[in-house]
Every structure is written in structure tokens, then in C-alpha cells.
Amino acid sequence: MRQRRPGVGMTGFASLPPVVAAEPARSELEVLREIHGVLAGERFALLTGAGLSTDSGIPDYRGPGAAPRAPMTYQEFIGDPENRRRYWARNHIGWSHLRRADPNDGHAAAARLEHRGLLTGLITQNVDRLHEDAGSVNVVDLHGRFDRVVCLACHRRYSRSLLAGVLEELNPDFLTEALAAGVVEMAPDADATVEDSELIAGFVVANCPACGGTLKPDFVYFGENVPKDRVERSYAMVDDAAALLVAGSSLTVMSGLRFVRHAAKQGKAVVIINRGQTRGDDLATIKLEAGVSESLTWLAAELPSL
């Protein structure tokens, strides 16, 4: 039996090993061969979204079967201490579940594509750090990373695991009581829903140990801008590529869609692999509705090295 190991960052929703990638269906193989014809002999940029991490047990936002959600915005978080209390209470529960997921076959395939010289770089909208766990190196964590928190006052950064210990000291019985109250939903940002409002109201929030300022997860909230350096680095990856491959993203938010539009404007091939409609479908050279893990695994095995 495969031994479990501590995850890095958010890595850790599933208590079972990641889903093993299945063989693509015959109809999917036909489209994959078309994709092979577009990408073979070329270096391409890879953009990934939440659909890649679902096989690691991490739920996505907008895929088939995903529960409707209204994540807290940056303005809501910084504007109201009660919102921050509610966020950190729910996040503390989510973290206790999300810290041990492992990379799946799709993450491993992305790392192989890079190691064989096929990628100009990897842009991920995920904050789970599973690409890095799988061995990918040239990665832009576009929306940040869940294994750190940042102080909004002094800008010091701390590990999320360190904060977990502090929150447990401040709220020693909270997790036990929360589990008894019932967790009804988890999400890729480690949010969790608890019905007991009195339990949430009693949660003690930790402040920055250096200056007493407000701590925030070190990722981009809805309503917050992606740092300019990450955007520029991502554009450079697309500029250096002959094509852009999108895997597991609905491209609903502009932070990812802009790179599809950028590649299409340059006349480069855009390949999208995603279950369900995306905002970039009208710009796609080829669109494949299939599992991301099995598709990337097939491409990593069949595309020639450069």
C-alpha cells in the first residue's frame, strides 16, 4: 500500500490516494491525435485550473456537479472584522481537511512535459502547490499559494501550518465542536460551511505576531488584482510558445482568459481540454471535453521530446 505523506500548502483534501488516470475513450483519442498534430515538434505554454486537481480530491468551483458558491471578496474581508472571523473559522476547518492531498497523474504528466523540454512554462490558477509537489519547476502560481499567509500591515509572510498551530491554541475545542455541528461543503480555497453561527461567533482570530496587523491568505481574492510581475511572467511564457494548452479551466475569470486572447491575437494555436463550456471556446483551435489527467498523461507519453 502506498504510504501517505504530509502535503505542502493546501495539499490535502482527500483521505484516499488520487484517482488513477483512465485510458481515454475512443472518441477522445481521435481528438487527442488532432491535438498531437498541433503540438508535436513545438514548445507550448500550459495553463491549468481547478479541473486538474479534482482527481486529487479537491473540489472545483464551476465544473459539472460543483455546488454554487459565493466566495468572500477582498473588499468584504478587509472591510469587516466579523467577515474575517467567519472566514478564518471556516478556513481553519477547511485547512484541517485540505492539508494532505497528493498530486495526481495529471500533475505528474505536466511535470514530464516540462522535463522533456516541451513547455515554455506552466501557469496555474490553482493555489494548492500540487504542480510543485509533482516536480514542476517553471511555474507561475497566478493566484498565489495557500501554504502561506501575509500581514496586510507589515507584509511579513508566515507558513499556513504555523498559523494552524496558533489558531488551535486560541480555539482548542473549535474543530471538535465544528465537526459535531456538521461541515456541509468544502472548496478549493479551503472554505467550509458550518451551520452553527454561535460557534463561528466565538472563534478567536490570530493577528500578525510581529506587528498585530491583519493576516490574510497569500492568494488573490475575488476583487483583488493579480500582481503585475506574475502577469508579465505569464505573458512571456505565452510569447515564447508556439501554442497554448489550457487544461481544466473554465476560463470564467479574466486572469486566465487574457492569456487565451493573447495567444489567439498572435495567431497561435489554442487547445482547450475541459469538461464543460469555457469562455475561451470560441477562440480554441481544438476543444476536447474529457478528463484532464488522462488527456495530459496521453500527451506526455505520445508527444516527441525536444
PDB file of N, CA, C and O in Angstrom, residues 1-2 14 36 89 91 97 108 122 137 179 208-209 254 306:
ATOM      1  N   MET A   1       0.857  -1.201   0.000  1.00  0.00           N
ATOM      2  CA  MET A   1       0.000   0.000   0.000  1.00  0.00           C
ATOM      3  C   MET A   1       0.887   1.244   0.000  1.00  0.00           C
ATOM      4  O   MET A   1       1.869   1.309   0.717  1.00  0.00           O
ATOM      5  N   ARG A   2       0.522   2.232  -0.812  1.00  0.00           N
ATOM      6  CA  ARG A   2       1.314   3.454  -0.909  1.00  0.00           C
ATOM      7  C   ARG A   2       1.218   4.247   0.393  1.00  0.00           C
ATOM      8  O   ARG A   2       0.148   4.430   0.955  1.00  0.00           O
ATOM      9  N   ALA A  14      -8.264  14.934   0.091  1.00  0.00           N
ATOM     10  CA  ALA A  14      -8.693  13.544   0.057  1.00  0.00           C
ATOM     11  C   ALA A  14      -7.994  12.707   1.113  1.00  0.00           C
ATOM     12  O   ALA A  14      -6.822  12.879   1.390  1.00  0.00           O
ATOM     13  N   HIS A  36      -2.300  16.244 -30.878  1.00  0.00           N
ATOM     14  CA  HIS A  36      -0.928  15.801 -31.090  1.00  0.00           C
ATOM     15  C   HIS A  36      -0.363  16.423 -32.362  1.00  0.00           C
ATOM     16  O   HIS A  36       0.792  16.903 -32.393  1.00  0.00           O
ATOM     17  N   ALA A  89     -12.566  31.137  10.678  1.00  0.00           N
ATOM     18  CA  ALA A  89     -13.187  29.975  11.321  1.00  0.00           C
ATOM     19  C   ALA A  89     -13.450  28.874  10.300  1.00  0.00           C
ATOM     20  O   ALA A  89     -13.114  27.699  10.518  1.00  0.00           O
ATOM     21  N   ASN A  91     -12.078  28.644   7.327  1.00  0.00           N
ATOM     22  CA  ASN A  91     -10.806  28.241   6.740  1.00  0.00           C
ATOM     23  C   ASN A  91     -10.052  27.276   7.660  1.00  0.00           C
ATOM     24  O   ASN A  91      -9.368  26.357   7.185  1.00  0.00           O
ATOM     25  N   HIS A  97      -8.812  19.670   6.710  1.00  0.00           N
ATOM     26  CA  HIS A  97      -9.139  18.636   5.721  1.00  0.00           C
ATOM     27  C   HIS A  97      -8.222  18.682   4.514  1.00  0.00           C
ATOM     28  O   HIS A  97      -7.978  17.665   3.867  1.00  0.00           O
ATOM     29  N   ALA A 108       1.605  14.869 -12.551  1.00  0.00           N
ATOM     30  CA  ALA A 108       2.831  14.155 -12.931  1.00  0.00           C
ATOM     31  C   ALA A 108       3.097  14.291 -14.420  1.00  0.00           C
ATOM     32  O   ALA A 108       4.249  14.457 -14.848  1.00  0.00           O
ATOM     33  N   LEU A 122       4.630  26.895 -17.118  1.00  0.00           N
ATOM     34  CA  LEU A 122       3.340  26.433 -16.629  1.00  0.00           C
ATOM     35  C   LEU A 122       2.712  27.551 -15.804  1.00  0.00           C
ATOM     36  O   LEU A 122       3.312  28.052 -14.857  1.00  0.00           O
ATOM     37  N   VAL A 137       8.842  22.864 -12.185  1.00  0.00           N
ATOM     38  CA  VAL A 137       9.778  23.864 -11.678  1.00  0.00           C
ATOM     39  C   VAL A 137       9.414  25.267 -12.145  1.00  0.00           C
ATOM     40  O   VAL A 137       9.280  26.196 -11.335  1.00  0.00           O
ATOM     41  N   LEU A 179     -17.005  19.879  13.814  1.00  0.00           N
ATOM     42  CA  LEU A 179     -17.318  18.596  13.189  1.00  0.00           C
ATOM     43  C   LEU A 179     -18.635  18.042  13.726  1.00  0.00           C
ATOM     44  O   LEU A 179     -19.410  17.432  12.988  1.00  0.00           O
ATOM     45  N   CYS A 208      -1.066  39.299  13.258  1.00  0.00           N
ATOM     46  CA  CYS A 208       0.353  39.181  12.941  1.00  0.00           C
ATOM     47  C   CYS A 208       1.178  39.180  14.232  1.00  0.00           C
ATOM     48  O   CYS A 208       1.050  40.104  15.045  1.00  0.00           O
ATOM     49  N   PRO A 209       2.026  38.180  14.455  1.00  0.00           N
ATOM     50  CA  PRO A 209       2.819  38.137  15.687  1.00  0.00           C
ATOM     51  C   PRO A 209       3.871  39.231  15.768  1.00  0.00           C
ATOM     52  O   PRO A 209       4.357  39.549  16.864  1.00  0.00           O
ATOM     53  N   MET A 254     -11.075  36.681 -15.831  1.00  0.00           N
ATOM     54  CA  MET A 254     -10.199  37.270 -16.836  1.00  0.00           C
ATOM     55  C   MET A 254      -8.729  36.939 -16.587  1.00  0.00           C
ATOM     56  O   MET A 254      -7.922  36.954 -17.528  1.00  0.00           O
ATOM     57  N   LEU A 306      11.799  17.371 -27.182  1.00  0.00           N
ATOM     58  CA  LEU A 306      12.524  18.386 -27.957  1.00  0.00           C
ATOM     59  C   LEU A 306      13.936  18.535 -27.416  1.00  0.00           C
ATOM     60  O   LEU A 306      14.189  18.307 -26.247  1.00  0.00           O
TER      61      LEU A 306
END
